C-alpha positions as a LaTeX table, in Angstrom:
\begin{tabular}{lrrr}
\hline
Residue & $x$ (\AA) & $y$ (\AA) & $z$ (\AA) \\
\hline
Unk1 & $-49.61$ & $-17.80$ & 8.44 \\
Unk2 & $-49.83$ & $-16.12$ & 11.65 \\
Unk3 & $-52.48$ & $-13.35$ & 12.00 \\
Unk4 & $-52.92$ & $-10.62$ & 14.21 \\
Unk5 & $-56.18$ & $-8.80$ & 15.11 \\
Unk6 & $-54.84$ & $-5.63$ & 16.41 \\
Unk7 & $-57.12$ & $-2.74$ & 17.66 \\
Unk8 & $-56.75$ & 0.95 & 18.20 \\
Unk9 & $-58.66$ & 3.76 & 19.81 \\
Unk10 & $-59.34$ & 6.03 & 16.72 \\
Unk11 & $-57.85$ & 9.25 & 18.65 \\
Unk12 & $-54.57$ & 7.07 & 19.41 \\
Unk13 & $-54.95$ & 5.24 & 22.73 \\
Unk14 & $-54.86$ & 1.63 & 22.63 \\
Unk15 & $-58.36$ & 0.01 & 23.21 \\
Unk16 & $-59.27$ & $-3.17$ & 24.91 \\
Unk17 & $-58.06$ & $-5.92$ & 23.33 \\
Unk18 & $-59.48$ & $-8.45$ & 20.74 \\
Unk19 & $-58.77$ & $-11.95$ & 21.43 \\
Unk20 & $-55.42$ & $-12.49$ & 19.29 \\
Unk21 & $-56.74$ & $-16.50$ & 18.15 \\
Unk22 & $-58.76$ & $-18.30$ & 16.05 \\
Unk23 & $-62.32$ & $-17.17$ & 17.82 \\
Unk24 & $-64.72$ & $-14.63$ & 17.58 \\
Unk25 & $-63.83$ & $-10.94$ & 18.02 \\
Unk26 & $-65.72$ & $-8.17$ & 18.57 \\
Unk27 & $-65.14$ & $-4.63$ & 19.18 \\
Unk28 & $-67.60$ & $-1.79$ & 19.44 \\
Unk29 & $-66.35$ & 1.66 & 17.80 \\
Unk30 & $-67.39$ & 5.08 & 18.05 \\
Unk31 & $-71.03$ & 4.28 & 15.95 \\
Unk32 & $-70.83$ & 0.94 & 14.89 \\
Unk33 & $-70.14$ & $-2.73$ & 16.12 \\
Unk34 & $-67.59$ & $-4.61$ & 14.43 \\
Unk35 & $-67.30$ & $-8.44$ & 14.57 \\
Unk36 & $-63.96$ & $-10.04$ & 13.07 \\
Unk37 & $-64.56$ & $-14.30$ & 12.99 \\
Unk38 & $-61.51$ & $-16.43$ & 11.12 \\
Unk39 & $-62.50$ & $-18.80$ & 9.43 \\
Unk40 & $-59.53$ & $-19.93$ & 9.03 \\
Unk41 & $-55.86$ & $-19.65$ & 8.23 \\
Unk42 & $-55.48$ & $-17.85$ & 11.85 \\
Unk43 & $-51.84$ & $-18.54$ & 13.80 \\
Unk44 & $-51.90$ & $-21.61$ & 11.07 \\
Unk45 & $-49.92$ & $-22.33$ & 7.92 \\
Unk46 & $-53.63$ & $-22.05$ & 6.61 \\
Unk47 & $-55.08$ & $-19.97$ & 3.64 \\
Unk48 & $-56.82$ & $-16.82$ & 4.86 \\
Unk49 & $-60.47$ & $-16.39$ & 5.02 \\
Unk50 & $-62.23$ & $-13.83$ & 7.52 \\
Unk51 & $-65.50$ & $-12.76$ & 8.14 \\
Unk52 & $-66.15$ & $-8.74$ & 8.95 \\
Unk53 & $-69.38$ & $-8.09$ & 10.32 \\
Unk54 & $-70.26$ & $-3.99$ & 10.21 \\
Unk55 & $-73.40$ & $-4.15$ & 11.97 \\
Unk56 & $-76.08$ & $-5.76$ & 9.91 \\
Unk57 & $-73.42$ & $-6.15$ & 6.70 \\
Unk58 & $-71.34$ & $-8.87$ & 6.38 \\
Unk59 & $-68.13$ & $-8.67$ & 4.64 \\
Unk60 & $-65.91$ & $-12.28$ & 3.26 \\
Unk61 & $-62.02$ & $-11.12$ & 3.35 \\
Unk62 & $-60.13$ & $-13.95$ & 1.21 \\
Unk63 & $-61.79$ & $-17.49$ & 0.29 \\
Unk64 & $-58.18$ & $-19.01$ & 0.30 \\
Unk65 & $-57.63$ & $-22.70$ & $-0.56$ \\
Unk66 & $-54.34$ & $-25.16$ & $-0.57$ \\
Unk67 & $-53.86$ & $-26.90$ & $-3.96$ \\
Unk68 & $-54.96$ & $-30.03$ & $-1.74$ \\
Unk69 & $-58.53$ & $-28.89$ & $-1.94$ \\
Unk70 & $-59.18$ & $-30.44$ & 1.29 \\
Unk71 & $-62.98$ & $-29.86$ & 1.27 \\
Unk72 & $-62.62$ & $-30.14$ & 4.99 \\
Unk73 & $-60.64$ & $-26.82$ & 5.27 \\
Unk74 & $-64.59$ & $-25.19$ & 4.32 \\
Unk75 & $-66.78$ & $-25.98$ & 6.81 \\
Unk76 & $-66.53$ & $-23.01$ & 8.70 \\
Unk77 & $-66.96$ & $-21.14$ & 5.51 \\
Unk78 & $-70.27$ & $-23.55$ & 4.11 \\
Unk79 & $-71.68$ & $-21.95$ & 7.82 \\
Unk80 & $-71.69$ & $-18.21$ & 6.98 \\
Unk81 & $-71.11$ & $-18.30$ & 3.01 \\
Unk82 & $-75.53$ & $-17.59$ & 2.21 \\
Unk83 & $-75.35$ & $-14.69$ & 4.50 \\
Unk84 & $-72.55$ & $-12.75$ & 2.48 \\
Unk85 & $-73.09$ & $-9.98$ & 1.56 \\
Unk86 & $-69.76$ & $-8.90$ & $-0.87$ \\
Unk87 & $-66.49$ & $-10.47$ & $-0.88$ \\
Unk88 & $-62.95$ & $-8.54$ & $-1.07$ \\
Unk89 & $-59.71$ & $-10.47$ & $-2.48$ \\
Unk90 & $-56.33$ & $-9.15$ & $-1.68$ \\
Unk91 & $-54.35$ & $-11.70$ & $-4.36$ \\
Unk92 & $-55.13$ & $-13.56$ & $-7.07$ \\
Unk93 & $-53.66$ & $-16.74$ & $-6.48$ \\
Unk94 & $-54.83$ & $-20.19$ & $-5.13$ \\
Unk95 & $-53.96$ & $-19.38$ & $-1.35$ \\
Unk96 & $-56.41$ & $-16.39$ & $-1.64$ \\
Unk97 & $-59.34$ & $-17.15$ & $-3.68$ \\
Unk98 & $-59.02$ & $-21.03$ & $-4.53$ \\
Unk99 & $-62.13$ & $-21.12$ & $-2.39$ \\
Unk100 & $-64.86$ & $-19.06$ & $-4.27$ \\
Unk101 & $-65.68$ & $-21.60$ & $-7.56$ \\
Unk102 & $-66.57$ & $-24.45$ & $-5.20$ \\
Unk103 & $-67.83$ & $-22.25$ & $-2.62$ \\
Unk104 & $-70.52$ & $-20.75$ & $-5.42$ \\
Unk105 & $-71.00$ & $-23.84$ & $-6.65$ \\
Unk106 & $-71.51$ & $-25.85$ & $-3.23$ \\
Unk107 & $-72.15$ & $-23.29$ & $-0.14$ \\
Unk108 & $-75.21$ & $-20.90$ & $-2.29$ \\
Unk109 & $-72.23$ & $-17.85$ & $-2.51$ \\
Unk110 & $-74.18$ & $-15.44$ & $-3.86$ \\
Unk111 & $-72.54$ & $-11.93$ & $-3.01$ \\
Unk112 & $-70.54$ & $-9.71$ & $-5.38$ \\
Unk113 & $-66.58$ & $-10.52$ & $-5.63$ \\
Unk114 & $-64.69$ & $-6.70$ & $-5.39$ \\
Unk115 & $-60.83$ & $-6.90$ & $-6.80$ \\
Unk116 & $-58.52$ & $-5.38$ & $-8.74$ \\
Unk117 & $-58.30$ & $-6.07$ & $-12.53$ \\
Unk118 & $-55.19$ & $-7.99$ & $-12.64$ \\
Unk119 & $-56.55$ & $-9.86$ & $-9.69$ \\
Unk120 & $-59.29$ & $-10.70$ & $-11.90$ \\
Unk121 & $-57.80$ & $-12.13$ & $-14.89$ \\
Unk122 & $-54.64$ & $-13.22$ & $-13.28$ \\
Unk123 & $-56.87$ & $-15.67$ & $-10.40$ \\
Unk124 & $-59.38$ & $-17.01$ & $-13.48$ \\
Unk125 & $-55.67$ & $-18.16$ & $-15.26$ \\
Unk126 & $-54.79$ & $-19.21$ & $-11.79$ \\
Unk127 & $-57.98$ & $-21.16$ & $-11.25$ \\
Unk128 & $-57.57$ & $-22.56$ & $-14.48$ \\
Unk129 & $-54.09$ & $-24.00$ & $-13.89$ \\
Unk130 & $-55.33$ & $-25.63$ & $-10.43$ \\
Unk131 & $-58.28$ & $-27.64$ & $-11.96$ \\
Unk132 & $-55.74$ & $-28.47$ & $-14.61$ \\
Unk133 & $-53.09$ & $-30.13$ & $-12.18$ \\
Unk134 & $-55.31$ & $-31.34$ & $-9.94$ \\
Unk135 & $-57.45$ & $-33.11$ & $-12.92$ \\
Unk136 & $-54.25$ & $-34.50$ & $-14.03$ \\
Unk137 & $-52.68$ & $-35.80$ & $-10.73$ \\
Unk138 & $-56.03$ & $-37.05$ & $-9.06$ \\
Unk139 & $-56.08$ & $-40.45$ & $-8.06$ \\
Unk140 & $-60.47$ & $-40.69$ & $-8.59$ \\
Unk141 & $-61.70$ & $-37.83$ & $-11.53$ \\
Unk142 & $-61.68$ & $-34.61$ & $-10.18$ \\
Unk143 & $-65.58$ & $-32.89$ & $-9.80$ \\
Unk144 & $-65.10$ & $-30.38$ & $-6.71$ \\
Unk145 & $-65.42$ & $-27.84$ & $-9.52$ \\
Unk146 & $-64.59$ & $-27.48$ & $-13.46$ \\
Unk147 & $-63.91$ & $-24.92$ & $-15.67$ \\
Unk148 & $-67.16$ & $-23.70$ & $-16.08$ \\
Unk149 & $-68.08$ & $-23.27$ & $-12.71$ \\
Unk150 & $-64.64$ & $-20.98$ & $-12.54$ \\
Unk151 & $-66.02$ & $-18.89$ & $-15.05$ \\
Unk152 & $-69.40$ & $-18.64$ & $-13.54$ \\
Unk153 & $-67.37$ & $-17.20$ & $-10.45$ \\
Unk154 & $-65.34$ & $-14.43$ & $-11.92$ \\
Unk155 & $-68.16$ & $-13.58$ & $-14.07$ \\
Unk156 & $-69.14$ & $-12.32$ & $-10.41$ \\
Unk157 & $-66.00$ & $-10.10$ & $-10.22$ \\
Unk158 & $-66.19$ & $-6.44$ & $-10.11$ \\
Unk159 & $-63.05$ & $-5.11$ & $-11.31$ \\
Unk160 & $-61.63$ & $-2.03$ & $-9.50$ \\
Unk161 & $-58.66$ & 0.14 & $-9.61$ \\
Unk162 & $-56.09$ & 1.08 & $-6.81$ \\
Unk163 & $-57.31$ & 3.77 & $-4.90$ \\
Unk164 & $-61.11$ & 3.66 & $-6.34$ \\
Unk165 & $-63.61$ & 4.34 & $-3.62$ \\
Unk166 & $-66.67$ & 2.45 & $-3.67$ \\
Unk167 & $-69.70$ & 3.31 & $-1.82$ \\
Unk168 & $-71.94$ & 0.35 & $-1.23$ \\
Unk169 & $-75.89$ & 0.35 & $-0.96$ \\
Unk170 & $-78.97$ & $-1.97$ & 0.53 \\
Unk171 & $-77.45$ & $-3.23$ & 3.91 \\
Unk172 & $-73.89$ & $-1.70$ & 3.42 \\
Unk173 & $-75.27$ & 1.88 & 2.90 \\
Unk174 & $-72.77$ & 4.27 & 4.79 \\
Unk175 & $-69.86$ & 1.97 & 3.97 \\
Unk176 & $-67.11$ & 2.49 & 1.59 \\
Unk177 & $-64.47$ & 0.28 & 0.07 \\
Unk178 & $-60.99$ & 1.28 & $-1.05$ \\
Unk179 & $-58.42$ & $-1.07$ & $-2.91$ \\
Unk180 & $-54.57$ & 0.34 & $-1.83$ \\
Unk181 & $-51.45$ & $-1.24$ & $-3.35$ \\
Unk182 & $-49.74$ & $-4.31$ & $-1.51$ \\
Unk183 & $-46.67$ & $-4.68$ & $-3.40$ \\
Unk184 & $-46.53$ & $-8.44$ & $-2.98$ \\
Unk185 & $-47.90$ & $-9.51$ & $-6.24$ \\
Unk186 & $-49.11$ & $-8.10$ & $-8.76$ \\
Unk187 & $-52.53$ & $-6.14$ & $-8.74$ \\
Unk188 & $-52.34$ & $-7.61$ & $-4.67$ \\
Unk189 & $-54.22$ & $-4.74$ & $-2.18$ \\
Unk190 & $-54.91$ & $-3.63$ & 1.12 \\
Unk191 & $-58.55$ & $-3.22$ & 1.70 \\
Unk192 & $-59.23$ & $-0.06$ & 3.57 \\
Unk193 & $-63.14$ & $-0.19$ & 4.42 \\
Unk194 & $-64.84$ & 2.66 & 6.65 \\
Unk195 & $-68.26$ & 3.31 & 7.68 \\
Unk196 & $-69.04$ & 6.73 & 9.19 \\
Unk197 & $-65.73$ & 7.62 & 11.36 \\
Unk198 & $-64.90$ & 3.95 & 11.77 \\
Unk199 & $-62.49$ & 2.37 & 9.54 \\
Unk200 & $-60.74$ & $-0.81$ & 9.00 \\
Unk201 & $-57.73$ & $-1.55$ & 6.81 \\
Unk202 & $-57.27$ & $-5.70$ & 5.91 \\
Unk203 & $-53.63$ & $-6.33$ & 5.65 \\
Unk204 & $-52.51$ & $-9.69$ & 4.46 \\
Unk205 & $-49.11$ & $-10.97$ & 2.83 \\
Unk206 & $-47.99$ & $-6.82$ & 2.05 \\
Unk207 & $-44.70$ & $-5.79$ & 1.64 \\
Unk208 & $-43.45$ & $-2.21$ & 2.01 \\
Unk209 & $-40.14$ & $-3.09$ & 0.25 \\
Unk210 & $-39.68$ & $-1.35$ & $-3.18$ \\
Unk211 & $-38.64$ & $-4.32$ & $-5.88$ \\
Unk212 & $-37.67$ & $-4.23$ & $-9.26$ \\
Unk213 & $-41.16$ & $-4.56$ & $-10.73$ \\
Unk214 & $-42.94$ & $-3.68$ & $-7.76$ \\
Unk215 & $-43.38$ & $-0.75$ & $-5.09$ \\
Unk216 & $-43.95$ & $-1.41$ & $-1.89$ \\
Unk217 & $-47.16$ & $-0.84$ & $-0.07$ \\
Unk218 & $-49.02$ & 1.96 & 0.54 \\
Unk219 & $-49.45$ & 2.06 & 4.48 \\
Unk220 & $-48.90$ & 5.57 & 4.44 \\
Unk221 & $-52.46$ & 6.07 & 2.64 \\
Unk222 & $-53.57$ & 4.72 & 6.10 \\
Unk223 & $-53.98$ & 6.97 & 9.33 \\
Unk224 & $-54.75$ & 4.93 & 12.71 \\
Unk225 & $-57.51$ & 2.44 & 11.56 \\
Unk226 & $-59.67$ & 1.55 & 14.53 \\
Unk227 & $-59.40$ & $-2.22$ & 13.26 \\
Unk228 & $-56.34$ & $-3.75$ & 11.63 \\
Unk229 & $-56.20$ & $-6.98$ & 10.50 \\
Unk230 & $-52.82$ & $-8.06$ & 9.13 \\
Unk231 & $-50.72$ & $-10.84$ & 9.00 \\
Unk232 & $-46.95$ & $-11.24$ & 10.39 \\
Unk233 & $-45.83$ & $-13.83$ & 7.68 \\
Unk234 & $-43.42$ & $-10.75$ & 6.72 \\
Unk235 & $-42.30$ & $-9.38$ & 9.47 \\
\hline
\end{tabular}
């Protein structure tokens, strides 16, 4: 997967740059500072998992894992994950939220999981499945995380609906959180999140085709973000 951090000016003209790889980038906006950090699954083949600082409020994007469960692959997330603050998923499969039981379990994950419904019970069936395989094919008994500790993760879930705004308090007072349709999988968004006049819109693994059982996404709910974070994996 090969991710872009692309900014814009939020009256049209381009700003300065973010550094386009996997470091630290940070770009300060009409009345707020906004810090993007991959964890990983930048210009990689790599689950994704992001970290959006607004200000004082820090924001998880994706807790993706590879049905390797290379425990390795979390480090960079066991670094950040007590300072959370909420977590957004996009998808509900392995690649995008594999992450969360053993981070809970493992890294003290304490902050609320936002998602849409089928997101939610689709990734616990998900989850369920992995520890299944995994259980069955592991060489030495499987104990990153069990059943149990899946269910004490989604119980953290907050289940939203496309287009339901939701205004956050403590830290994240001022910012808002909006779930748009991605038309990849099913119950799969776009995360549009603002704060005053700033707003960002997280883009991963979209597609603005109309299927058969799917429509395409909704990019035309969005109107020049001053951060977009999206991913090129359909381009």
């Amino acid at each position: 997967m090969y991710e872009l951090f692309a900014p814009f000016h939020p009256h049209g003209s381009e700003a300065a740059p973010l550094h386009r790889g996997a470091g630290r980038s940070t770009a300060r906006m009409e009345s707020s500072t906004l810090t993007v950090t991959p964890l990983y699954g930048a210009q990689s083949a790599d689950p994704p998992c992001y970290l959006l600082e607004i200000d004082y409020f820090t924001i998880l994007l994706d807790a993706g894992w590879t049905e390797a469960f290379d425990v390795a692959l979390l480090e960079p997330l066991r670094a950040v994950a007590p300072r959370i603050d909420a977590v957004l998923i996009s998808h509900c499969d392995v690649e995008h939220l594999g992450a969360l039981p053993y981070a809970m379990k493992h890294f003290d994950l304490r902050a609320p999981v936002y998602a849409t419904l089928p997101v939610c019970k689709m990734g616990q069936m998900f989850m369920y499945d992995a520890y299944q395989n995994a259980s069955r094919h592991a060489v030495e008994p499987f104990d990153l995380f069990d059943l149990d500790d899946v269910d004490r993760a989604f119980k953290r879930f907050i289940e939203l609906k496309y287009s339901q705004v939701v205004k956050l308090g403590g830290k994240g007072s001022g910012i808002t959180i909006r779930p748009v349709a991605a038309g990849h999988m099913i119950g799969g968004a776009l995360w549009h999140i603002t704060k005053d006049t700033d707003n960002v819109v997280y883009a991963v693994d979209y597609n603005h085709v109309r299927e058969s059982l799917l429509n395409g996404c909704a990019l035309h709910s969005f109107s020049r973000p001053g951060l977009l974070i999206t991913s090129a994996r359909n381009a």
